[in-house]
XYZ file of C-alpha atoms in Angstrom:
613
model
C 29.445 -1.643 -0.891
C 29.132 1.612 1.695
C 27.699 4.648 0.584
C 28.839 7.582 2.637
C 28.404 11.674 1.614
C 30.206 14.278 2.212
C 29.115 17.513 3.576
C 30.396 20.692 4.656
C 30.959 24.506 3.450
C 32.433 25.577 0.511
C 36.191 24.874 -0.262
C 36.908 22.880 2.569
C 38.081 20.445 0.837
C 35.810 17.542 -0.088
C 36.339 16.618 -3.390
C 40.237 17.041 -3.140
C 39.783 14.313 0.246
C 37.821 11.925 -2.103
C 40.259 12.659 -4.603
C 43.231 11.454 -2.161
C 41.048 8.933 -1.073
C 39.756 7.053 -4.159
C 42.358 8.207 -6.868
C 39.212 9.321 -8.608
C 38.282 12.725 -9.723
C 34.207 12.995 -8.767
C 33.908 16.443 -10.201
C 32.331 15.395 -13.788
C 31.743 18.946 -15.297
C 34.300 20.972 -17.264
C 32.806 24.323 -15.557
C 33.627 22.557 -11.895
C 37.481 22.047 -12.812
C 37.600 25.221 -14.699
C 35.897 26.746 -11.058
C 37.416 24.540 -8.996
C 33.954 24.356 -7.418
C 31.704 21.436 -6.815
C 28.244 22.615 -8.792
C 26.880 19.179 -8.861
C 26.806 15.132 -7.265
C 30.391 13.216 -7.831
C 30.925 9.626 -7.238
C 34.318 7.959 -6.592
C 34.239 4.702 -4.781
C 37.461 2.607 -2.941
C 38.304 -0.307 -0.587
C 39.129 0.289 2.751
C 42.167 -1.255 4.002
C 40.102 -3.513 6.622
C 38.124 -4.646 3.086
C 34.937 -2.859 2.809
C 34.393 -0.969 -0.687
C 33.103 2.250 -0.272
C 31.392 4.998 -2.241
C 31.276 8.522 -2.132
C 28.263 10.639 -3.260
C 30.395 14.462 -3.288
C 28.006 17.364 -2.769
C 28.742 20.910 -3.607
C 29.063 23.074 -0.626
C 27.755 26.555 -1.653
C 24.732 27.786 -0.855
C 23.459 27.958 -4.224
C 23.565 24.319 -4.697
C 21.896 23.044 -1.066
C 19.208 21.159 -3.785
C 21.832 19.300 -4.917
C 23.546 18.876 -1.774
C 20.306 17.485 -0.515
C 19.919 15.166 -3.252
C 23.101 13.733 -2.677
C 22.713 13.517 1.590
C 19.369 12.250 1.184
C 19.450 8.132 0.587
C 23.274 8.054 2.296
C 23.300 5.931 5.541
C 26.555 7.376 6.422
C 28.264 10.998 6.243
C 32.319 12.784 6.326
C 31.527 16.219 8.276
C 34.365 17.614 6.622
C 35.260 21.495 8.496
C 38.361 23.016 6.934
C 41.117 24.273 10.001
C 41.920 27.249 8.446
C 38.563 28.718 8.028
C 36.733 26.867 10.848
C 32.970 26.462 11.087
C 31.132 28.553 8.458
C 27.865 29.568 7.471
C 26.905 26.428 5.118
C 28.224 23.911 7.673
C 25.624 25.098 9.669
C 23.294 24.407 6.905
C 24.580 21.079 6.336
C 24.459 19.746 9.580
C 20.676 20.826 9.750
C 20.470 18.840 6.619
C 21.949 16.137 8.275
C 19.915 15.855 11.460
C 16.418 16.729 9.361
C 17.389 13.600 7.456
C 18.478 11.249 10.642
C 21.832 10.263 9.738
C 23.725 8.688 12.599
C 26.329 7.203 11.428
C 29.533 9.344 10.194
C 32.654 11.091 11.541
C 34.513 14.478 11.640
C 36.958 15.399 9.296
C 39.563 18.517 10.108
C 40.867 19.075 6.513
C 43.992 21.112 5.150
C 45.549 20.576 8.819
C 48.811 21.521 6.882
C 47.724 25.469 6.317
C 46.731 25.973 9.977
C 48.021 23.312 12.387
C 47.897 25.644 15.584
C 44.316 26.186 14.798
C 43.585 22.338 14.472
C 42.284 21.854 18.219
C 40.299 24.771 18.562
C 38.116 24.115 15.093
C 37.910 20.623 15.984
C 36.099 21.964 19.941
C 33.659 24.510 18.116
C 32.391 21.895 15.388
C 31.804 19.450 18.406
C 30.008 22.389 20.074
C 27.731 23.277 16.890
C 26.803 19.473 16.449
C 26.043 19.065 19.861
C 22.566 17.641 20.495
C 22.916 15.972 16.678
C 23.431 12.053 15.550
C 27.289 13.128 14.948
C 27.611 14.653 18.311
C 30.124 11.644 19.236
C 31.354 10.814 15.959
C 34.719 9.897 15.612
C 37.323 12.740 14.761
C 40.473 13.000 12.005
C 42.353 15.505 11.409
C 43.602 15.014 7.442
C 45.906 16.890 4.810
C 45.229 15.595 1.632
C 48.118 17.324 -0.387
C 50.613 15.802 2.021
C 48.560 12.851 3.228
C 48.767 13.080 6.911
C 46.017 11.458 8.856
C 44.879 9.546 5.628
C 45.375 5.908 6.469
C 43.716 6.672 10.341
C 40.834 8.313 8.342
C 40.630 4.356 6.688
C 40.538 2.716 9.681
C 38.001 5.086 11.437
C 35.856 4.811 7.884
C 36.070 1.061 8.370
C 34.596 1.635 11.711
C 32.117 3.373 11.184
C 30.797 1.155 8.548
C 30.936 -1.933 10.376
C 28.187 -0.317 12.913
C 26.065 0.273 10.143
C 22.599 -1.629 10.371
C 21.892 -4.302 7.939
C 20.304 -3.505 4.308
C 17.395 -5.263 3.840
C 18.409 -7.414 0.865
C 14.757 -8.850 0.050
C 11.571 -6.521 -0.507
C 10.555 -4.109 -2.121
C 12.381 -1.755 -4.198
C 12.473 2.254 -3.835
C 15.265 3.475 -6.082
C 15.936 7.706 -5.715
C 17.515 8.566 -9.590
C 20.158 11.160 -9.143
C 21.586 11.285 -12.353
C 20.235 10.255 -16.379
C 22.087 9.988 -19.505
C 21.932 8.587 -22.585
C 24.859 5.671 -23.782
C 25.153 4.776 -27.209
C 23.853 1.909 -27.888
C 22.332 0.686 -24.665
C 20.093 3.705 -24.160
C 19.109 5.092 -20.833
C 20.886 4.661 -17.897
C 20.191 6.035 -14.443
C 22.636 6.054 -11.305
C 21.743 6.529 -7.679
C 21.891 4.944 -4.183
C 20.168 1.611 -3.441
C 19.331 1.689 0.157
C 16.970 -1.533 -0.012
C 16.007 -4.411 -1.862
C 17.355 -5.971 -4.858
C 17.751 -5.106 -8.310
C 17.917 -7.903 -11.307
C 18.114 -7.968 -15.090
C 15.231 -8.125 -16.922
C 12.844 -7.025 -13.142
C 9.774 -5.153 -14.435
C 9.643 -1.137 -12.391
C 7.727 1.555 -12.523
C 9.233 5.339 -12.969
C 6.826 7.697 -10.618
C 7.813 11.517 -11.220
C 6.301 14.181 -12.469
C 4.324 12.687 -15.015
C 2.288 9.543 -15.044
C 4.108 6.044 -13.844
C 5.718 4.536 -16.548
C 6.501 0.911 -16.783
C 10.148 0.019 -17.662
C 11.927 -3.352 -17.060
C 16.106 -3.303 -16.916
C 18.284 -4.130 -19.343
C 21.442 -4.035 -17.048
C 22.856 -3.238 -14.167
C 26.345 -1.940 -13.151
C 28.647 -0.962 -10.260
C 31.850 0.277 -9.769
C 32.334 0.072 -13.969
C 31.064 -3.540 -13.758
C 28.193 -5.773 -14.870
C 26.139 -7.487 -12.719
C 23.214 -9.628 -12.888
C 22.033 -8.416 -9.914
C 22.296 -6.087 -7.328
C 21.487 -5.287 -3.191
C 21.829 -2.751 -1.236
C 23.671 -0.734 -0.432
C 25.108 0.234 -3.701
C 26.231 2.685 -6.036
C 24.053 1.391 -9.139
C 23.804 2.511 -12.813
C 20.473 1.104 -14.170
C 20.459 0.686 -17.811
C 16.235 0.928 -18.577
C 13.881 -0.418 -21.276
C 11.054 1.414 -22.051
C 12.259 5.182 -21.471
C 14.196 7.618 -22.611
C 16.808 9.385 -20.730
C 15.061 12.580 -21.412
C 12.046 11.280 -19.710
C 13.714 10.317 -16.188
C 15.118 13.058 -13.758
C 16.633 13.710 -10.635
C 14.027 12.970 -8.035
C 11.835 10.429 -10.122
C 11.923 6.986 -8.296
C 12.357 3.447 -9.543
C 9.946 1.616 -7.735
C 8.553 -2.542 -7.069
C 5.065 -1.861 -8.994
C 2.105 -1.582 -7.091
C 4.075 -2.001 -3.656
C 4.452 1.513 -2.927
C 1.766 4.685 -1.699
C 1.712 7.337 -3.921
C 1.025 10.365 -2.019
C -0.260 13.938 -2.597
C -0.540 14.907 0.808
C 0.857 13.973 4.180
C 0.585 14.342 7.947
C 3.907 15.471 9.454
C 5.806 16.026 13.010
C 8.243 18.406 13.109
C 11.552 16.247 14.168
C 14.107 19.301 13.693
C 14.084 23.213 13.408
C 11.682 26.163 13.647
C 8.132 25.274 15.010
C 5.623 24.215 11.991
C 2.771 27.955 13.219
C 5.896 30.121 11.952
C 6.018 28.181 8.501
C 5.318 30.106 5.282
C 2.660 29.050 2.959
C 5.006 26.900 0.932
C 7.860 24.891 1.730
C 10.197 23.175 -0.983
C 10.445 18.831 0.441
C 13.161 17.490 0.010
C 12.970 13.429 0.047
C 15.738 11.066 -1.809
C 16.851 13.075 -4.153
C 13.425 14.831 -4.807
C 12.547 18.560 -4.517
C 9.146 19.365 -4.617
C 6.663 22.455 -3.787
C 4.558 21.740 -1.034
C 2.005 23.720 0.959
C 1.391 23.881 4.277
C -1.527 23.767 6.658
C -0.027 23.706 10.819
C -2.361 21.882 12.919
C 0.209 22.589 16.043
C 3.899 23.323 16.307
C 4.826 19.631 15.822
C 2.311 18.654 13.089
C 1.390 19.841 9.857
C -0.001 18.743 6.601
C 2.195 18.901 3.602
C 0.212 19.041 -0.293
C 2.524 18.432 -3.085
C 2.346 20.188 -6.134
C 3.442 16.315 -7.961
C 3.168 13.092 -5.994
C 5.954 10.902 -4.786
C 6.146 7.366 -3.291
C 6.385 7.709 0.613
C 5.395 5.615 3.598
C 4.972 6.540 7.472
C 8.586 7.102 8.891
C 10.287 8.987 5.869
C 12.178 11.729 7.072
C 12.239 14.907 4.750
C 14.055 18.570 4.806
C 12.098 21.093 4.669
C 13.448 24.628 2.857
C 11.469 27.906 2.818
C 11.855 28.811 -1.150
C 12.735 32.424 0.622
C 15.988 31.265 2.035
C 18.880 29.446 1.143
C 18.723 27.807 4.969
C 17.337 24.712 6.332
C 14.006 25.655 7.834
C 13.671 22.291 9.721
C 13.296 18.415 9.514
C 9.946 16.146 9.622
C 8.756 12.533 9.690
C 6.100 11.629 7.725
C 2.999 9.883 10.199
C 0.405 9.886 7.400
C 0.457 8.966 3.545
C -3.624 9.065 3.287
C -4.865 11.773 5.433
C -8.520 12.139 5.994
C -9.990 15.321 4.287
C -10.993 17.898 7.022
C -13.904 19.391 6.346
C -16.073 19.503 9.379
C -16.304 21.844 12.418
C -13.738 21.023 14.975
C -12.065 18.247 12.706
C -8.396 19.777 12.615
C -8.863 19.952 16.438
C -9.577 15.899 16.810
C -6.834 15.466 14.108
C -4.659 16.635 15.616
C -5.271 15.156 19.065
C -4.687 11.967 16.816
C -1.498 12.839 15.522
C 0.102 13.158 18.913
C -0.483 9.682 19.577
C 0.852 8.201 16.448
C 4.650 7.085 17.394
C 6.815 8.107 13.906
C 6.787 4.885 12.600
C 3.500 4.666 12.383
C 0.867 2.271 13.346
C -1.008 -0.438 12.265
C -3.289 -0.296 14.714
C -3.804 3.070 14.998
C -4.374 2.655 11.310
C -7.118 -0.016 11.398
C -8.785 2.157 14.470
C -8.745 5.249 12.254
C -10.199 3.297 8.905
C -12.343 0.842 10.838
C -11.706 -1.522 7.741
C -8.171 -1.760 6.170
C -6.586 -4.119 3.772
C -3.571 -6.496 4.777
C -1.847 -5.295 1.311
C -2.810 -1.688 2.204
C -0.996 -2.311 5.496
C 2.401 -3.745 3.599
C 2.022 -0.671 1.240
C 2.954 1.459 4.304
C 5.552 -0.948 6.016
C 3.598 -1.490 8.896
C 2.999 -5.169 8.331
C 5.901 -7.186 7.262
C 5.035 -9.611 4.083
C 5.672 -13.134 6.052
C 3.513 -11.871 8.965
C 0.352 -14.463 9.077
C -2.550 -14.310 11.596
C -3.475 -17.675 13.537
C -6.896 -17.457 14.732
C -8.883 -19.327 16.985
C -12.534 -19.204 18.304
C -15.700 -18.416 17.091
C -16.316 -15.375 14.712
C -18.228 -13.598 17.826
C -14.829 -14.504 20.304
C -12.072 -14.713 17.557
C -8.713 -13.277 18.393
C -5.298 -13.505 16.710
C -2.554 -15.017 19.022
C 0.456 -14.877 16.864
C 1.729 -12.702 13.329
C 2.292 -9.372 15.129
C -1.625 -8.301 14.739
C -3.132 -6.477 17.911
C -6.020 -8.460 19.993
C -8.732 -5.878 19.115
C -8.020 -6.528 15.817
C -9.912 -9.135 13.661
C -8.836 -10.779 9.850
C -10.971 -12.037 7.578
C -9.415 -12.692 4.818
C -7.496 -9.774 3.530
C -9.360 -7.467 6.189
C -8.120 -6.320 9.269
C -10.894 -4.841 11.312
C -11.229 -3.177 14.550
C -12.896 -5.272 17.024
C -15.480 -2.571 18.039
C -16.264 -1.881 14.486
C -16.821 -5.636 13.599
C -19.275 -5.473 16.560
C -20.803 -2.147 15.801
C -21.695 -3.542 12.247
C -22.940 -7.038 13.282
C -25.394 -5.739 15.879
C -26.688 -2.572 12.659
C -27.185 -5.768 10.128
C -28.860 -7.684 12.864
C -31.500 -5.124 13.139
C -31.714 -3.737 9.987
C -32.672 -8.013 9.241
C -35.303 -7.782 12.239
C -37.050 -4.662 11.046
C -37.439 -5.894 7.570
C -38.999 -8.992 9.035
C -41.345 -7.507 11.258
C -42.089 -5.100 8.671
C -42.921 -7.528 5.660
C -42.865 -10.798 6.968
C -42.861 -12.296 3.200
C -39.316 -10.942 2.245
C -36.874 -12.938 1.870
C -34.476 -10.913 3.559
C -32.192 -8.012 3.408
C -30.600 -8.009 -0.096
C -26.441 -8.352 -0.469
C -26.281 -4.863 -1.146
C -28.529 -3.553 1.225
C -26.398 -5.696 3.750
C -23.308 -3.884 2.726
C -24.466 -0.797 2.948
C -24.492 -1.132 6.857
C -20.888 -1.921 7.320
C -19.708 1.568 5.982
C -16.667 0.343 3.993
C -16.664 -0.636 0.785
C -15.428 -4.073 1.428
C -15.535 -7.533 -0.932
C -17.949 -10.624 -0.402
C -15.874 -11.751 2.238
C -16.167 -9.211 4.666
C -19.775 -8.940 4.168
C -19.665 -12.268 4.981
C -17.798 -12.620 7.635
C -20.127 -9.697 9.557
C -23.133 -11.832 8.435
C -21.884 -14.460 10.909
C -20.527 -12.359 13.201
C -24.430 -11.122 13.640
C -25.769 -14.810 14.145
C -27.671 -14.764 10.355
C -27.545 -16.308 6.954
C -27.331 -16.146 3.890
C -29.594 -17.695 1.549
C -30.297 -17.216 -2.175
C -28.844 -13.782 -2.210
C -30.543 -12.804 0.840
C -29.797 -12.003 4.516
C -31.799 -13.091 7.059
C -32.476 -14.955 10.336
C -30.914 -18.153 10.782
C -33.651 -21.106 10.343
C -36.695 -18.780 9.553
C -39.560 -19.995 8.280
C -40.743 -16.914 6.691
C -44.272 -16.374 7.979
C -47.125 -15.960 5.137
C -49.391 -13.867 7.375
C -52.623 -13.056 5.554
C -51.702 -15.596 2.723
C -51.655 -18.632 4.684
C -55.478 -19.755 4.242
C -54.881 -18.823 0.285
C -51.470 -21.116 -0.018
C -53.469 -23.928 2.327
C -55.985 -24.443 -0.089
C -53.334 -24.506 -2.758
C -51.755 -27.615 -1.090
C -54.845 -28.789 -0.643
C -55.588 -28.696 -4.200
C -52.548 -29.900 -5.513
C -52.338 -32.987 -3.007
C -55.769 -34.398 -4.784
C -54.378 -33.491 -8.324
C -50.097 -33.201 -7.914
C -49.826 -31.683 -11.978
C -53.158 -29.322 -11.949
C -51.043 -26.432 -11.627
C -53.785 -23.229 -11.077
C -53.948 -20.775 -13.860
C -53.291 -16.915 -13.793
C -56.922 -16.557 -12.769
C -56.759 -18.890 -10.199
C -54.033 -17.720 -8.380
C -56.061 -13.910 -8.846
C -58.999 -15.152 -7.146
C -56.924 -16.795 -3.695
C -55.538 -13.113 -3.760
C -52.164 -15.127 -4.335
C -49.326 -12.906 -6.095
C -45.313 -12.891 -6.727
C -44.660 -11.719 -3.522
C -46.614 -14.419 -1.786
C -45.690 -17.604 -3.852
C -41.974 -16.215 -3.780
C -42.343 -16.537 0.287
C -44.405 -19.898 0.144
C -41.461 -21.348 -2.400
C -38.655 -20.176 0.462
C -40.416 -21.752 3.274
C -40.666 -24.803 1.454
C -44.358 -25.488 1.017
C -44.963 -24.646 -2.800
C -42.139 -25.055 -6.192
C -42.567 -22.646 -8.981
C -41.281 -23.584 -12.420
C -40.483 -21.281 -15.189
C -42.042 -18.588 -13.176
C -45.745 -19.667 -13.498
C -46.350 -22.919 -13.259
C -46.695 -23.691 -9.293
C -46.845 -27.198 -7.890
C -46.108 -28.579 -4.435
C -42.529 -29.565 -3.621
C -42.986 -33.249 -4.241
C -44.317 -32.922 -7.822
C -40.928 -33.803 -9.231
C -40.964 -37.031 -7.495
C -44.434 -38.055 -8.247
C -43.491 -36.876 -11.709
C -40.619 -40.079 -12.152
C -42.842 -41.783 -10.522
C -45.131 -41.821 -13.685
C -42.535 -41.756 -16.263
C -40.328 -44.921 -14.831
C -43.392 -46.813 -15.673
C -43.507 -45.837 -19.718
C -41.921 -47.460 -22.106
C -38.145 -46.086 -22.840
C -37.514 -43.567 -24.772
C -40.998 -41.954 -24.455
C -42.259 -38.653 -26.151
C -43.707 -35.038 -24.754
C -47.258 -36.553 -25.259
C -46.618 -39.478 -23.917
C -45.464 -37.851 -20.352
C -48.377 -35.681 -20.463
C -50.840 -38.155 -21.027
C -49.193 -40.098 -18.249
C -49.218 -36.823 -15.464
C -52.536 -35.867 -16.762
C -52.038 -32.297 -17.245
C -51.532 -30.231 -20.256
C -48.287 -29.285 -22.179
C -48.078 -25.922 -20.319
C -47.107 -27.923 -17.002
C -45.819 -30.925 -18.673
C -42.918 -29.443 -20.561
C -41.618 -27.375 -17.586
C -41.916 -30.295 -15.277
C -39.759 -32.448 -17.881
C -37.155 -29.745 -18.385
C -36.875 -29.700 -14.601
C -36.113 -33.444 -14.406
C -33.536 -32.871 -17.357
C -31.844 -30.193 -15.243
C -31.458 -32.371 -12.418
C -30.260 -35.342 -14.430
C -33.941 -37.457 -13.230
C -34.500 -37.598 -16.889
C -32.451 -36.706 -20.426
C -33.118 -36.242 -24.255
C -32.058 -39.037 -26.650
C -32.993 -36.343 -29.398
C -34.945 -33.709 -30.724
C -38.334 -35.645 -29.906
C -37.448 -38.376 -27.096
C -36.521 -38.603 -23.199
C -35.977 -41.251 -21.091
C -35.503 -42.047 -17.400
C -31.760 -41.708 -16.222
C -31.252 -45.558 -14.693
């Protein structure tokens, strides 16, 4: 199905053209038909003689109801410019087709209604609408001229229709869901149902979505979908859908909310704009009403230029770089201009001189947004982050080749100064900038105190300024040439050196070579001026093995150990390993549960061990 709006002033006949059109009356209040005046959306829908079915979203054309207008024009790829011959261009077409261009619509065509009342006048409405869309999307749409009480001009108005439709890009059918909710309402029995425009993705029974409005997300799954007065299973774009919902209550869904893929989606509260249509963004007011799908929110502004501005929202909404919104002074019915949205995150701006350089930023961000610009900005950005905004495409995947100092990505749409590890995408210069900080923050601590171990994990992370996972951390840590060992960063290789402790831990060894299970008591290890600090360094550079904290012994004791014990008889008892090391139980038993954790030796029960063959 096509979706295509209507717009245009007042009584110029929309609703009675979709009325001729579809055989469908899309004005759904009684106070509309008792008016005879579009207050709210209408919905009709037909098939085209060439075959495509086709929807119409109706908007009221009073000034009053431009919010609702909006609403309607907002997710529409397509538009009727409808201009009545008998009153010409008016004061809300104007307003309308500042809509339209604020929101980007390209595709559409001109409709001359009630041709019947003024025929001589036909040709000379027709050359001042093309005059006041000039320098628009519809500048060289297509033109009908129409009666709908006497049908003239109908059946060419199908065929153009049909044209214009067939140029229409492709949905995308897979992806992500962003669903604008137009209308809510309760049905007996089935509960709430909401209607709108589905522009992208797919909808299916039973998918789990989240309502983001005014109040905090909600989770709801669907019950049903329909179309066109029929049930389907599932649904693409683009559509005219009625969503029945599980888990909410018609009451609790408006116009504006969205239905949204969970978690796939930015929520923002403020965003970085360029001015794309209208009055330059210095001569805004303090507040502006957005207007995005069928949302209308209070925003205020802060004008960095004439181009760019930041928008805060008085609720948040789901939006990525590229949206397009309208934006209304609350002052005045009238358009006051149209914007693309460049940032969903902004930066707070706090510092001196910080608008300035933000702004100089802005102007190079193309309206689309950036991924690298993104990853420059952040340093340190997340793949998924990156998706969230539509920047990177889901089935994008890096190849990379090289060494972690030379690696660069050759294919998957990611820029050469940026690296991936993992989930990261990092700027080059950044990856750098942090490998040569850890490098020597590592060198310092090891010149300072050459028995540490090395820079703790979270002393490491602390130099890369981004609160990344283990794997970026470790990623940098080879980018810098070191290692990791034990929970500790440091040199590749080293030896630590024991400086002023290396006649003390000498004489240990010395010791402990004549008698391997004599391991030195508290007082011993007091008098060679022999602490934690030191033993912990002699233990990492191999030369001494602490068990259970204080029982130190060289590095081959657990050898010489099964050594002793291979030659008892099997099982053999606490005692009897004691006796057979020659020590006392205070070494013994921590010697023996050493062996058991290695699997050298294992308990047949509460008294016995033996020798694992």
């Amino acid at each position: 199905m096509y979706v295509v709006a209507t717009a245009g002033h007042v009584d110029h006949g929309k609703s009675t053209l979709v009325r001729a059109l579809t055989g469908m009356e899309p004005d759904r209040w009684a106070e509309e038909k008792r008016r005879g005046l579009t207050i709210d959306l209408g919905f009709a829908w037909t098939t085209l003689p060439s075959g495509e079915d086709v929807a119409f979203v109706d908007v009221p054309g009073h000034e009053r109801f431009l919010g609702n207008m909006l609403a309607g024009l907002g997710p529409a790829p397509a538009v009727c410019f409808i201009v009545a011959a008998d009153e010409g261009w008016q004061a809300q077409s104007a307003d309308h087709r500042d809509a339209i261009a604020a929101l980007g619509i390209e595709h559409g065509l001109i409709v001359i209604t009630k041709a019947d009342r003024a025929a001589e006048r036909v040709d000379s409405v027709l050359a001042q609408t093309r005059a006041e869309l000039a320098g628009t999307s519809l500048a060289g749409a297509p033109a009908v001229v129409v009666s709908a009480l006497s049908g003239a001009g109908l059946e060419e108005l199908r065929r153009q229709l049909g044209r214009v439709l067939a140029d229409l890009p492709a949905p995308a059918m897979a992806g992500r869901v962003r669903f604008w909710v137009d209308r809510s309402f309760t049905v007996k029995g089935a509960g709430a149902v909401v209607t709108g425009t589905l522009t992208a993705g797919t909808l299916a029974e039973n998918e789990r979505l989240e309502v983001l409005g005014a109040d905090s997300p909600r989770a709801v799954s669907v019950r049903a979908l329909h179309s066109r007065n029929r049930p389907h299973a599932s649904i693409g774009p683009t559509q005219r859908v009625a969503v029945n919902l599980r888990g909410t209550t018609a009451e609790e869904v408006h116009r504006g909310d969205a239905l949204v893929t969970p978690g796939a989606w930015p929520v923002a509260g403020a965003v970085d704009i360029r001015r794309t249509t209208g009055t330059d963004l210095t001569e805004a007011p303090g507040r502006l009403l957005v207007h995005v799908g069928t949302a209308t929110v209070p925003a205020r502004v802060r004008p960095f230029n004439a181009r760019h501005a930041r928008l805060t929202f008085e609720r948040t909404l789901p939006l990525v770089p590229g949206d397009r919104l309208v934006l209304r002074d609350p002052g005045s019915r009238a358009v006051f201009g149209g914007a693309r949205v460049l940032d969903v995150d902004p930066p707070v701006l706090t510092r001196r001189g910080a608008g300035t350089r933000h702004t100089a930023y802005l102007e190079t961000v193309p309206d689309g947004g950036d991924a690298r610009l993104e990853v420059m900005r952040r340093g340190a950005v997340r793949r998924a982050f990156l998706q969230r905004l539509g920047l990177v495409p889901p089935e994008a995947r890096p190849t990379q080749e090289g060494t972690p100092g030379e690696r660069t990505t050759r294919q998957g749409g990611i820029p050469a100064d940026v690296r991936v590890y993992g989930d990261w995408w990092v700027h080059a210069p950044v990856v750098d900038r942090w490998a040569v900080r850890l490098r020597e923050a590592v060198e310092a601590l090891a010149d300072s105190d050459p028995l540490a171990a090395g820079l703790s994990r979270g002393a490491a992370a602390a130099q890369l300024d981004a609160d990344g996972d283990g794997n970026l951390l470790d990623a940098v840590i080879a980018e810098a040439g070191l290692e990791h060992r034990d929970g500790y960063v440091c040199r590749p290789g080293l030896r630590a050196g024991l400086g002023p402790a290396e006649q003390a831990i000498a004489a240990l060894e010395r010791r402990l070579a004549a008698r391997p299970f004599d391991a030195p008591e508290g007082h011993d290890l007091t008098a060679l001026n022999l602490g934690a600090k030191e033993l912990a360094a002699a233990e990492r550079a191999g030369r001494l093995l602490r068990l259970d904290g204080s029982v130190v012994l060289l590095p081959t004791a657990p050898v010489l150990a099964m050594r002793e014990l291979a030659r008892l008889d099997q099982p053999f008892t606490t005692s009897q390993a004691r006796q057979a090391l020659g020590t006392s139980r205070r070494v013994a038993i921590p010697v023996l549960e050493h062996l058991d954790s290695r699997g050298w030796t294992r308990r047949v029960d509460g008294q016995y061990r033996e020798v694992v063959r």
